DNA sequence: CGCGTTTACGTCGTTCGTAACGATA
DNA sequence: TATCGTTACGAACGACGTAAACGCG
C-alpha cells in the first residue's frame, strides 16, 4: 500500500469508475492507474471494485470503507505538505471559498484584490451558493473555508470565527410612496407591501419571517433570489420593497434607490468565517481573514485551529465600521 | 512523501531520536532510515529534527506537527490493512488489552483461553494498570481495547459497551470476630475495622468512600493494592477486612476466607469494554467481547463502531449469571 | 469500429543492504 | 575506542509510459 495507490483509488472513484478520466486528473497514464489498482487489490486480498467484463461497474462495500480511510490519509498528507509550504513561506496555492452571493459580490472583492496583490500566485475559487449548500460543500471538504451569516449562534460545524455584524436595509425606488413616509419606518408599514428579498427568507425559520411574525404580519414576497443584484433590479422594476444586506447597498444605488429603514426592524446578523479543524490553514487563507476583518490576528486563528486558544472571539464590529476603516487605509 | 518515510519518521521519534534503535523496530537498516529521513526533510523543505553535530538532538516544533499527522496516516493505513485482514478471514494478529488486575486475573482467563483455541495465531498482550493509566494508554492508541469498571455512567472516551455488572464482597479470615456476626453485615459494623482494599478506594471520589461517607464513617485502610490477590493475602495475614470485587472471590478462597457480606452495602459496578471509534476492530477482538459477555453480538459491536447502530445497549447481566452460563457451556 | 481496460515490455528512478567513512563523548 | 550517523556503491525492485491486444456496445 502506497500513498500513490490510495490517491489513484479515490481518483478512480471520484471519476465515476472511469480509469481513463481519473488518469487525466492525476496527470498519469491509464495503464499506470490500472496496474496500481490491481496491485492494491492483490495486497489487500479482495476486490475494491466489482467488474463487469473489463470495466468497473460498482464499488464493493469493502472498497467504500477503504476509500473513506484513504481520504483521511490523503487529507493528512495534504496537511503535511501545507504545513511545509507555510513554513517555508511558499506563497503558491489555491483557495476555495464557499459563500453566499452577497459576500462574494460586496464583501470579498476588495479583500481578494488585496490578497492577489500580496500573493499573486494564489488562485482563488469562489463558490457562490445557497446557505445549506455552502455547509454541504464545506463538510465534504470541497472548500477551504466558508463564509456564512446567521442571526444568532455560530454554525455548529468546524471552527467559526465572527468577522463582522450587519443589518438588513429596506429599499424602494425613488418616487415610491413609502419614500415620502413622514415617520420612521415600522414593520406595520410593510404589511400591505410585496417584498423582494433573499430566497432564504422563504423558509419559516428565517429571522426575517420571524420578525414579521412577531409583529403579527405574514409577509408577501413578489420575488426572491440569492442574488442581491437581482433583488435590486426587481426593486427598480417596481416589483416591491427590497430587503437585503446593508453591504449590498452601494453609493451608486443611492442614485435611484431610497433607503427608507432597516436599523432596528430586524435582528442583526453575524457573518462567520468557518474553518475545518482537521485542515491546516495556509498562510494566505489566514491573511484573507485578516483582510476581510482587520480586527482578527492570523496567529490567533492558527492557534484556535490547533486548540491552543480559549477560542473566545470578541464581538465583531459592524460591516459599516470595517468599511470606513478600509476606506481610510486605502487613502 | 511516502508511507515508509512517515513510518520511519515516527519510529525514529518513538525510539527517542535514536535511528539505529528505530531501524531495528521497523526491521530495516540504519542507513535506510537515515536516508529516508533526509529525503523527507528535503521534500518538505525544513528540518524535522534539530541536529547537534551528526546526531539528532531534538524535534522541531514543525516536526512535532508532522508526526502528529503522520500518526493519523499510519493509523488509517493500519485500519485499511485490518479491514482487509478481517474480510479475508485472516486470523493472525495481535490484541493489546489495557485493564485492571482484577479483570485480567479473574474475568479474562477463560475468555482468552477460548480465544486462543479459536484463533491460535493471535498474540494477546495484557496490560494490567491502574484506572487512570488504563485510559491514558488507551487514548494514546497503545491498546486495542480497554476494560474498565465504573459505578455509574460509561467512560467518556471511545465507544463503551457494558459487559456485566458486579458487586463488592466483604471478606474476613475464618475465625475473625465478624465471621460470627449474628445480624446481616452493616456498614456500621466496619466503622472500627481496618480495611484492605483497592488502591483506587483511597481517592475521595471512589464509590466505596462515598458509601462510607453517606453512613457517616471515615474508613481506615491498613493496606491497599491494585491486585486482588494481594488483598486476599493480607486479609489472610490478619491485616483487616477485605473489600474487593466478587469476581475475585473464588471457590478455593471459601476454604479459609469467610464472605460476610457485600450485597447491598456498596453501589454496584459495571465493567465496560471501551473501543476506539477511529480503529477498525479485528474479528478476533469482537469475538473476545462475545466470549466475555455472551449476550453481546459481534455484528452489533461492529455496527456501533461505524455509527450505524442506535448504540443503545441493554442492561448487562451480573457477573455471577455469566459465570453460571459459562460453566454450563463448558460442561 | 470506438471506447475503455488489460497485458507486455523497456527505461528510468528509487529503495535497500553492505561497507567504508566521519564525528562525538 | 565505542557509539551513532552519513556517504558511497551495486543489486534488485518498482513505477511509469509506449505500444499492442482484448472485450464490449
XYZ file of C-alpha atoms (C1' of nucleotides) in Angstrom:
712
model
C 0.000 0.000 0.000
C 1.384 3.354 -1.028
C 0.085 6.883 -0.976
C 0.071 6.777 -4.755
C -2.163 3.741 -4.832
C -4.612 5.381 -2.454
C -4.550 8.561 -4.489
C -5.316 6.642 -7.648
C -8.036 4.715 -5.900
C -10.014 7.762 -4.850
C -9.347 9.407 -8.197
C -10.923 6.428 -9.937
C -13.881 6.534 -7.602
C -14.331 10.274 -7.963
C -14.164 9.967 -11.733
C -17.158 7.669 -11.596
C -15.108 4.494 -12.029
C -13.648 5.714 -15.293
C -9.945 4.960 -15.097
C -9.031 6.919 -18.204
C -10.653 10.063 -16.885
C -9.139 9.532 -13.458
C -5.716 9.233 -15.052
C -6.047 12.695 -16.550
C -6.983 14.148 -13.186
C -3.862 12.831 -11.523
C -1.637 13.526 -14.527
C -0.707 9.940 -15.141
C -1.406 7.305 -17.740
C -4.350 4.996 -17.720
C -2.377 1.724 -17.611
C -0.489 3.104 -14.648
C -3.645 3.550 -12.621
C -4.995 0.242 -13.775
C -1.932 -1.569 -12.615
C -1.688 0.196 -9.263
C -5.309 -0.572 -8.572
C -4.708 -4.214 -9.283
C -1.661 -4.253 -7.049
C -3.584 -2.665 -4.210
C -6.353 -5.214 -4.597
C -3.785 -8.001 -4.630
C -2.150 -6.740 -1.471
C -5.419 -6.280 0.404
C -6.687 -9.577 -0.885
C -10.117 -8.537 -2.086
C -11.807 -6.601 -4.859
C -12.209 -2.875 -4.331
C -14.455 -2.642 -7.357
C -16.870 -5.059 -8.949
C -16.037 -5.776 -12.580
C -18.397 -6.277 -15.461
C -16.294 -7.707 -18.205
C -13.256 -5.477 -18.221
C -14.709 -2.282 -16.912
C -15.506 -1.311 -13.370
C -19.200 -1.490 -12.649
C -19.536 -0.681 -8.966
C -17.613 -0.240 -5.776
C -17.738 -3.038 -3.254
C -18.846 -2.308 0.323
C -15.312 -3.004 1.476
C -13.987 -0.695 -1.210
C -16.164 2.065 0.119
C -14.683 1.658 3.562
C -11.169 1.673 2.206
C -11.867 4.859 0.264
C -13.176 6.556 3.389
C -9.931 5.774 5.176
C -7.894 6.674 2.131
C -9.488 10.106 2.039
C -8.382 10.721 5.593
C -4.875 9.631 4.750
C -4.688 11.822 1.667
C -6.132 14.779 3.550
C -3.480 14.454 6.236
C -0.785 14.098 3.612
C -2.032 17.340 2.090
C -1.963 18.860 5.554
C 1.661 17.944 5.999
C 2.504 19.492 2.659
C 0.514 22.596 3.562
C 2.352 22.805 6.857
C 5.621 22.630 4.965
C 4.552 25.208 2.417
C 3.520 27.601 5.182
C 6.773 27.119 6.996
C 8.949 27.717 4.036
C 6.890 30.753 3.067
C 5.677 29.241 -0.138
C 3.089 31.637 -1.482
C 1.671 29.437 -4.176
C -1.558 27.556 -3.922
C -5.299 27.546 -4.219
C -8.074 28.839 -2.044
C -11.641 27.677 -2.445
C -14.278 29.726 -0.693
C -17.872 28.626 -0.266
C -20.094 31.596 0.429
C -23.238 33.480 -0.406
C -23.616 35.723 -3.384
C -23.801 38.832 -1.219
C -20.462 38.129 0.446
C -18.822 37.229 -2.838
C -20.139 40.317 -4.557
C -19.930 43.016 -1.898
C -17.602 41.897 0.865
C -14.898 39.813 -0.708
C -13.824 41.839 -3.756
C -11.503 44.305 -2.030
C -10.095 41.593 0.212
C -9.387 39.285 -2.673
C -7.822 42.060 -4.718
C -5.538 42.844 -1.798
C -4.806 39.139 -1.379
C -3.853 38.700 -5.014
C -1.607 41.735 -4.709
C 0.207 40.215 -1.773
C 0.051 36.627 -3.101
C -0.047 36.774 -6.896
C 0.491 33.020 -7.166
C -2.624 32.073 -5.256
C -5.643 31.057 -7.300
C -8.923 31.893 -5.638
C -12.026 29.893 -6.430
C -15.344 31.337 -5.348
C -18.358 29.085 -4.931
C -21.451 31.252 -4.500
C -24.201 29.009 -3.187
C -27.297 28.821 -1.024
C -26.819 28.568 2.723
C -27.436 24.843 3.018
C -25.224 24.025 0.066
C -22.380 26.095 1.483
C -22.079 23.941 4.553
C -22.609 20.829 2.479
C -19.693 21.676 0.230
C -17.634 22.632 3.230
C -18.326 19.415 5.091
C -17.440 17.342 2.062
C -14.078 19.058 2.170
C -14.527 20.737 -1.184
C -13.911 24.208 0.191
C -11.069 25.513 2.326
C -13.285 27.943 4.116
C -16.888 29.001 4.271
C -18.360 32.435 4.843
C -21.830 32.243 6.212
C -24.266 34.512 8.042
C -26.552 33.733 10.943
C -28.720 35.824 13.206
C -27.624 34.151 16.383
C -25.211 31.424 17.296
C -22.240 30.217 15.297
C -22.655 27.403 12.771
C -22.093 24.094 14.505
C -19.648 22.596 12.042
C -15.961 23.448 12.171
C -14.315 26.385 13.846
C -16.362 29.559 13.445
C -14.853 32.995 13.765
C -17.102 36.048 13.757
C -15.981 38.540 11.124
C -18.488 41.358 11.324
C -22.106 42.180 12.068
C -24.549 43.723 9.690
C -28.167 44.708 9.361
C -30.778 44.475 6.693
C -31.825 47.584 4.798
C -35.261 48.355 3.399
C -35.112 49.979 -0.003
C -37.601 51.385 -2.504
C -37.244 53.106 -5.875
C -37.193 56.878 -5.845
C -40.748 58.093 -6.036
C -42.239 55.090 -4.260
C -44.910 56.192 -1.870
C -43.002 54.771 1.101
C -40.124 57.060 0.162
C -42.208 60.002 1.350
C -43.048 58.471 4.687
C -43.088 61.089 7.449
C -42.441 58.813 10.401
C -39.654 56.267 10.879
C -40.429 53.049 9.047
C -42.165 50.368 11.094
C -42.859 46.774 10.200
C -46.524 47.571 10.033
C -45.826 49.897 7.106
C -44.754 46.837 5.163
C -47.861 44.794 5.976
C -49.521 45.511 2.650
C -46.389 45.713 0.514
C -44.968 42.993 -1.617
C -41.343 42.308 -0.778
C -38.296 41.452 -2.824
C -35.690 39.655 -0.768
C -33.430 36.657 -0.369
C -34.550 33.192 -1.244
C -33.715 32.129 2.301
C -36.419 34.457 3.607
C -38.978 31.975 2.338
C -38.052 29.490 4.997
C -40.325 29.647 8.017
C -37.385 29.777 10.429
C -35.757 32.728 8.691
C -35.158 35.647 11.026
C -36.948 37.944 8.596
C -40.124 35.903 8.732
C -39.887 35.552 12.462
C -39.550 39.315 12.885
C -42.686 39.807 10.818
C -44.472 37.036 12.657
C -43.681 38.712 15.983
C -45.440 41.806 14.630
C -48.389 39.713 13.520
C -47.620 40.111 9.839
C -47.335 37.457 7.160
C -45.058 38.986 4.530
C -45.716 38.540 0.825
C -42.723 38.053 -1.413
C -43.244 39.024 -5.025
C -39.809 37.864 -5.965
C -36.896 36.168 -4.228
C -33.340 35.420 -5.195
C -30.000 34.555 -3.675
C -28.501 37.397 -5.629
C -28.693 40.885 -4.124
C -28.068 42.451 -7.537
C -31.165 40.754 -8.873
C -33.154 41.876 -5.870
C -32.154 45.481 -6.536
C -33.009 45.098 -10.207
C -36.514 43.942 -9.398
C -36.958 46.661 -6.817
C -36.055 49.172 -9.517
C -38.557 47.460 -11.797
C -41.250 48.202 -9.241
C -41.892 44.675 -8.015
C -41.890 45.759 -4.415
C -39.897 46.790 -1.400
C -36.384 45.455 -1.228
C -34.990 43.932 1.936
C -31.385 42.841 1.811
C -27.987 43.132 3.488
C -26.622 46.610 4.032
C -23.364 45.503 2.398
C -25.254 45.274 -0.867
C -26.469 48.875 -0.801
C -23.740 50.860 -2.547
C -23.161 54.539 -3.151
C -24.333 54.146 -6.750
C -27.553 52.548 -5.599
C -28.336 55.742 -3.696
C -28.887 57.473 -7.049
C -32.111 55.728 -7.879
C -32.957 53.749 -4.773
C -34.054 55.169 -1.494
C -33.004 53.611 1.803
C -36.063 54.011 3.975
C -35.114 51.978 7.022
C -33.675 48.885 8.471
C -31.840 49.901 11.618
C -33.802 48.205 14.312
C -36.526 46.486 12.306
C -34.834 43.102 12.007
C -32.386 41.260 14.210
C -28.777 41.870 13.354
C -26.770 39.266 11.513
C -23.238 37.999 12.047
C -21.041 36.799 9.222
C -18.798 33.929 10.231
C -15.636 32.546 8.815
C -15.834 28.774 9.156
C -12.688 26.663 9.103
C -12.148 22.931 9.234
C -10.311 21.849 12.347
C -8.812 18.922 10.513
C -7.225 21.035 7.827
C -4.045 23.068 8.038
C -4.705 26.689 7.212
C -2.438 28.087 4.562
C -0.856 31.422 5.428
C -2.666 33.221 2.650
C -6.022 31.926 3.869
C -5.363 33.399 7.295
C -4.263 36.596 5.572
C -7.566 36.753 3.737
C -9.444 36.535 7.011
C -7.427 39.449 8.293
C -8.074 41.397 5.111
C -11.809 40.970 5.478
C -11.859 41.681 9.196
C -8.719 43.539 10.333
C -9.565 43.101 13.999
C -8.521 39.466 13.653
C -4.976 38.278 14.084
C -3.682 35.494 11.848
C -1.813 33.900 14.693
C -4.888 33.770 16.905
C -6.634 31.977 14.068
C -3.885 29.410 13.690
C -3.761 28.859 17.422
C -7.503 28.410 17.667
C -7.312 25.772 14.937
C -4.890 23.633 16.894
C -6.969 24.187 20.010
C -4.393 26.187 21.956
C -6.559 29.236 22.244
C -9.549 29.662 24.578
C -11.307 30.229 21.278
C -13.253 33.167 22.531
C -13.703 35.905 19.990
C -14.621 39.490 20.728
C -17.902 40.876 19.489
C -17.064 41.795 15.884
C -17.556 45.331 14.571
C -20.284 46.305 12.169
C -19.595 45.994 8.495
C -20.043 49.743 8.100
C -17.234 50.380 10.595
C -14.922 47.991 8.779
C -15.853 49.621 5.504
C -14.892 53.035 6.874
C -11.546 51.790 8.197
C -10.713 50.143 4.927
C -11.529 53.325 3.035
C -9.148 55.248 5.295
C -6.427 52.655 4.789
C -6.792 52.784 1.050
C -6.326 56.559 1.027
C 6.423 11.726 0.809
C 5.723 8.042 1.214
C 4.118 5.915 3.865
C 7.512 4.379 4.501
C 9.078 7.747 5.186
C 6.332 8.611 7.644
C 6.690 5.232 9.301
C 10.411 5.720 9.705
C 9.866 9.228 10.993
C 7.617 8.202 13.851
C 9.804 5.192 14.556
C 12.781 7.493 14.988
C 10.800 9.759 17.248
C 9.431 6.898 19.313
C 12.898 5.446 19.701
C 13.963 8.663 21.367
C 15.709 10.023 18.275
C 17.977 7.011 18.071
C 17.998 5.979 14.424
C 19.820 2.718 14.989
C 17.275 1.585 17.535
C 14.398 2.746 15.353
C 15.793 0.731 12.466
C 15.556 -2.448 14.498
C 11.961 -1.727 15.372
C 10.933 -1.415 11.739
C 13.164 -4.273 10.587
C 15.326 -2.165 8.330
C 18.863 -0.899 8.269
C 20.053 2.258 9.893
C 21.348 3.929 6.713
C 17.981 3.283 5.129
C 16.142 5.263 7.783
C 18.773 7.943 7.747
C 18.395 8.467 4.055
C 14.615 8.398 4.024
C 14.532 10.951 6.785
C 16.800 13.214 4.818
C 14.696 12.807 1.703
C 11.540 13.659 3.601
C 13.174 16.757 5.035
C 14.353 17.729 1.573
C 10.896 17.359 0.111
C 9.184 19.287 2.880
C 11.889 21.901 2.832
C 12.653 22.128 6.517
C 14.284 20.198 9.333
C 12.130 17.733 11.189
C 14.802 17.287 13.836
C 17.415 19.615 15.229
C 20.933 18.267 14.820
C 23.787 18.518 17.220
C 26.799 17.549 15.217
C 25.608 14.432 13.441
C 23.114 13.108 15.890
C 19.566 14.197 16.394
C 19.183 16.335 19.468
C 15.562 17.413 19.458
C 12.438 17.532 17.380
C 11.487 20.858 15.845
C 8.033 22.305 16.521
C 7.168 21.724 12.882
C 8.435 18.172 13.166
C 6.099 17.581 16.049
C 3.172 18.690 13.952
C 4.202 16.483 11.078
C 4.497 13.498 13.391
C 1.012 14.110 14.742
C -0.376 13.988 11.216
C 1.823 11.053 10.321
C 0.411 9.082 13.217
C -3.078 9.609 11.884
C -1.988 8.493 8.447
C -0.282 5.384 9.743
C -3.237 4.548 11.960
C -5.582 4.734 8.997
C -3.236 2.652 6.908
C -3.301 0.055 9.655
C -7.075 0.314 9.636
C -7.205 -0.462 5.950
C -4.994 -3.474 6.456
C -7.120 -4.599 9.396
C -10.227 -4.207 7.269
C -8.628 -6.372 4.620
C -7.485 -8.965 7.124
C -10.987 -9.182 8.582
C -12.533 -9.541 5.172
C -10.274 -12.263 4.017
C -10.706 -14.069 7.315
C -7.102 -13.707 8.289
C -6.871 -14.962 11.853
C -3.397 -13.747 12.608
C -2.613 -10.654 14.617
C -2.158 -9.044 17.975
C -4.540 -7.854 20.616
C -3.461 -5.463 23.336
C -5.807 -5.101 26.266
C -5.499 -2.407 28.906
C -7.329 -3.382 32.035
C -7.266 -3.749 35.792
C -5.599 -6.584 37.588
C -8.915 -7.997 38.743
C -10.270 -8.303 35.206
C -7.028 -9.749 33.922
C -6.817 -12.267 36.717
C -10.403 -13.343 37.260
C -12.504 -12.388 34.241
C -10.292 -12.680 31.202
C -8.553 -16.038 31.630
C -11.314 -18.311 30.380
C -12.170 -15.898 27.561
C -8.592 -15.649 26.417
C -8.107 -19.386 26.576
C -11.185 -19.822 24.404
C -9.925 -17.109 22.079
C -6.545 -18.748 21.660
C -8.299 -22.009 20.944
C -10.338 -20.444 18.186
C -7.522 -18.126 16.975
C -4.207 -19.793 17.771
C -2.297 -17.230 15.706
C -3.413 -14.248 17.740
C -0.980 -12.917 20.316
C -2.668 -11.343 23.290
C -0.890 -8.684 25.303
C -2.335 -7.804 28.680
C -1.525 -4.501 30.304
C -2.716 -4.578 33.909
C -2.729 -0.990 35.145
C -4.394 1.488 37.447
C -7.652 3.064 36.312
C -6.211 6.369 35.171
C -3.335 4.726 33.350
C -5.676 2.403 31.506
C -7.463 5.241 29.793
C -4.174 7.041 29.238
C -2.712 4.081 27.414
C -5.928 3.643 25.511
C -6.087 7.260 24.407
C -2.506 7.168 23.235
C -3.543 4.331 20.983
C -1.297 1.801 22.681
C -4.125 -0.598 23.402
C -6.756 -2.025 21.097
C -9.337 -2.133 23.810
C -9.768 -1.243 27.445
C -11.757 -2.991 30.141
C -12.707 -0.657 32.905
C -15.225 -0.511 35.727
C -17.334 2.383 36.936
C -20.177 2.702 39.393
C -22.301 4.866 37.148
C -22.022 6.244 33.660
C -19.852 4.965 30.840
C -16.313 6.294 30.411
C -16.412 9.331 28.177
C -13.669 8.320 25.784
C -14.332 6.000 22.900
C -17.252 3.658 22.414
C -18.214 1.987 25.672
C -20.127 -1.269 25.777
C -21.383 -2.609 29.095
C -20.207 -6.191 29.640
C -21.529 -7.134 33.050
C -22.352 -5.798 36.498
C -20.794 -6.874 39.719
C -20.737 -6.103 43.422
C -18.115 -5.847 46.065
C -17.743 -8.556 48.687
C -16.644 -8.147 52.288
C -14.343 -10.907 53.414
C -12.597 -11.904 56.641
C -10.369 -14.825 57.632
C -12.079 -17.784 59.255
C -12.215 -17.151 62.940
C -12.404 -13.392 62.653
C -14.877 -11.997 65.140
C -17.005 -10.521 62.349
C -17.370 -14.045 60.950
C -19.582 -14.852 63.881
C -21.839 -11.856 63.434
C -25.476 -12.706 64.188
C -27.155 -9.980 62.105
C -26.561 -9.114 58.425
C -23.465 -7.023 57.984
C -24.000 -3.257 58.013
C -21.551 -0.508 57.195
C -21.534 0.500 60.849
C -20.014 -2.879 61.713
C -16.972 -1.809 59.729
C -16.580 1.551 61.443
C -13.863 0.356 63.792
C -12.227 -2.144 61.447
C -9.188 -1.591 59.332
C -9.845 -2.390 55.701
C -7.808 -3.999 52.958
C -8.997 -2.930 49.516
C -8.145 -1.478 46.155
C -5.744 1.380 45.785
C -8.472 3.322 43.987
C -10.529 3.308 47.177
C -8.149 5.891 48.578
C -9.464 8.539 46.219
C -12.107 10.730 47.818
C -14.466 10.269 44.854
C -14.326 6.494 44.992
C -17.740 4.922 45.340
C -16.507 2.933 48.342
C -15.538 6.059 50.254
C -18.719 7.792 49.293
C -20.801 4.894 50.552
C -18.986 5.081 53.879
C -19.290 8.848 53.948
C -23.049 8.573 53.450
C -23.128 6.414 56.580
C -21.024 8.941 58.452
C -17.977 6.701 58.548
C -14.411 7.507 57.575
C -12.877 4.137 56.648
C -9.343 3.216 57.661
C -7.293 1.289 55.153
C -4.483 -0.735 56.646
C -3.320 -1.821 53.250
C -4.289 -1.129 49.638
C -3.302 -2.595 46.324
C -4.450 -2.824 42.721
C -4.075 -6.559 42.974
C -6.960 -8.555 44.434
C -4.653 -11.497 45.104
C -2.526 -9.300 47.321
C -5.590 -8.002 49.081
C -6.673 -11.532 49.886
C -3.167 -12.399 51.071
C -3.164 -9.542 53.537
C -6.660 -10.351 54.697
C -5.420 -13.854 55.453
C -2.497 -12.315 57.286
C -4.953 -10.568 59.550
C -4.416 -7.016 58.396
C -8.107 -6.332 58.284
C -11.390 -6.802 56.483
C -11.137 -7.306 52.740
C -13.374 -5.434 50.332
C -12.983 -6.325 46.680
C -14.797 -7.427 43.550
C -16.915 -10.542 43.766
C -15.155 -11.897 40.662
C -12.035 -12.200 42.793
C -13.634 -14.426 45.410
C -13.138 -17.962 44.159
C -14.285 -21.346 45.361
C -10.820 -22.003 46.776
C -10.944 -18.787 48.768
C -14.014 -20.108 50.558
C -11.769 -22.605 52.344
C -10.050 -20.107 54.571
C -11.893 -16.871 53.962
C -15.385 -16.069 55.022
C -17.684 -13.980 52.886
C -19.624 -11.929 55.398
C -21.485 -9.505 53.157
C -21.476 -7.154 50.268
C -24.844 -7.487 48.585
C -26.384 -4.098 49.136
C -23.669 -2.347 51.117
C -21.985 -0.642 48.199
C -23.276 0.595 44.843
C -22.999 -1.929 42.059
C -20.307 -1.589 39.445
C -20.399 -2.027 35.688
C -17.461 -3.292 33.678
C -17.199 -1.670 30.256
C -15.480 -2.655 27.098
C -14.065 0.517 25.582
C -13.224 0.689 21.892
C -11.699 3.399 19.774
C -14.053 4.701 17.165
C -11.176 5.517 14.878
C -9.846 1.999 14.837
C -11.093 -0.963 12.868
C -11.957 -3.831 15.144
C -10.354 -7.097 14.192
C -12.717 -10.034 14.084
C -10.960 -11.788 16.938
C -11.304 -8.707 19.145
C -15.039 -8.718 18.620
C -15.007 -12.439 19.316
C -13.278 -11.808 22.621
C -16.001 -9.396 23.650
C -18.559 -12.060 22.917
C -16.560 -14.626 24.865
C -16.507 -12.409 27.926
C -20.128 -11.380 27.655
C -22.156 -13.804 25.504
C -25.177 -11.504 25.462
C -23.277 -9.308 23.001
C -23.310 -9.830 19.271
C -20.130 -9.210 17.294
C -22.045 -7.617 14.468
C -23.787 -5.159 16.773
C -20.359 -4.155 18.001
C -19.011 -3.599 14.517
C -22.087 -1.646 13.534
C -21.913 0.557 16.609
C -18.310 1.357 15.763
C -19.207 2.741 12.356
C -22.112 4.588 13.927
C -24.885 2.672 12.181
C -26.403 1.408 15.378
C -28.525 3.432 17.814
C -25.746 2.445 20.176
C -28.073 1.551 22.970
C -27.030 -1.425 24.986
C -29.257 -3.476 27.229
C -28.603 -3.587 30.943
C -25.858 -6.202 31.220
C -26.250 -9.305 33.410
C -24.405 -9.814 36.642
C -21.030 -11.446 36.538
C -22.348 -14.317 38.630
C -25.002 -15.042 35.987
C -22.431 -15.025 33.208
C -20.196 -17.251 35.283
C -23.008 -19.769 35.673
C -23.803 -19.804 31.954
C -20.192 -20.279 31.045
C -19.874 -23.174 33.476
C -22.868 -24.829 31.812
C -21.408 -24.297 28.371
C -18.110 -25.798 29.379
C -19.787 -28.940 30.615
C -15.265 0.363 -35.008
C -14.845 3.370 -30.937
C -14.210 3.238 -26.127
C -12.003 1.558 -22.223
C -9.304 -1.902 -19.860
C -5.658 -5.113 -19.564
C -1.142 -7.172 -20.856
C 3.624 -6.826 -22.439
C 7.903 -4.641 -22.405
C 11.764 -1.384 -21.947
C 13.507 2.505 -19.318
C 14.302 5.035 -15.566
C 14.341 6.207 -10.913
C 14.316 4.537 -6.173
C 14.984 1.618 -2.325
C 17.747 -1.286 0.171
C 21.668 -3.531 2.184
C 26.745 -3.782 2.633
C 30.719 -1.451 3.505
C 33.516 2.345 4.378
C 33.963 6.844 6.488
C 33.311 10.706 9.987
C 32.096 12.741 14.166
C 31.361 12.712 19.079
C 31.920 11.615 24.015
C 37.635 3.344 21.339
C 32.801 2.632 21.250
C 28.673 4.530 19.502
C 25.953 6.590 16.166
C 25.030 8.992 11.827
C 26.388 9.918 6.962
C 28.203 8.796 2.401
C 29.261 5.538 -1.433
C 28.131 1.838 -4.301
C 25.948 -2.072 -6.553
C 21.919 -5.033 -6.977
C 17.071 -5.584 -7.098
C 12.810 -3.780 -7.401
C 9.060 -0.965 -8.737
C 6.786 2.802 -11.236
C 5.959 4.757 -15.395
C 4.983 5.349 -20.294
C 4.522 3.376 -25.037
C 2.514 0.039 -27.807
C -0.331 -3.655 -28.718
C -4.127 -6.891 -27.626
C -8.694 -7.792 -25.845
C -13.973 -7.146 -24.821
C -17.946 -4.806 -25.199
C -21.550 -1.845 -27.077
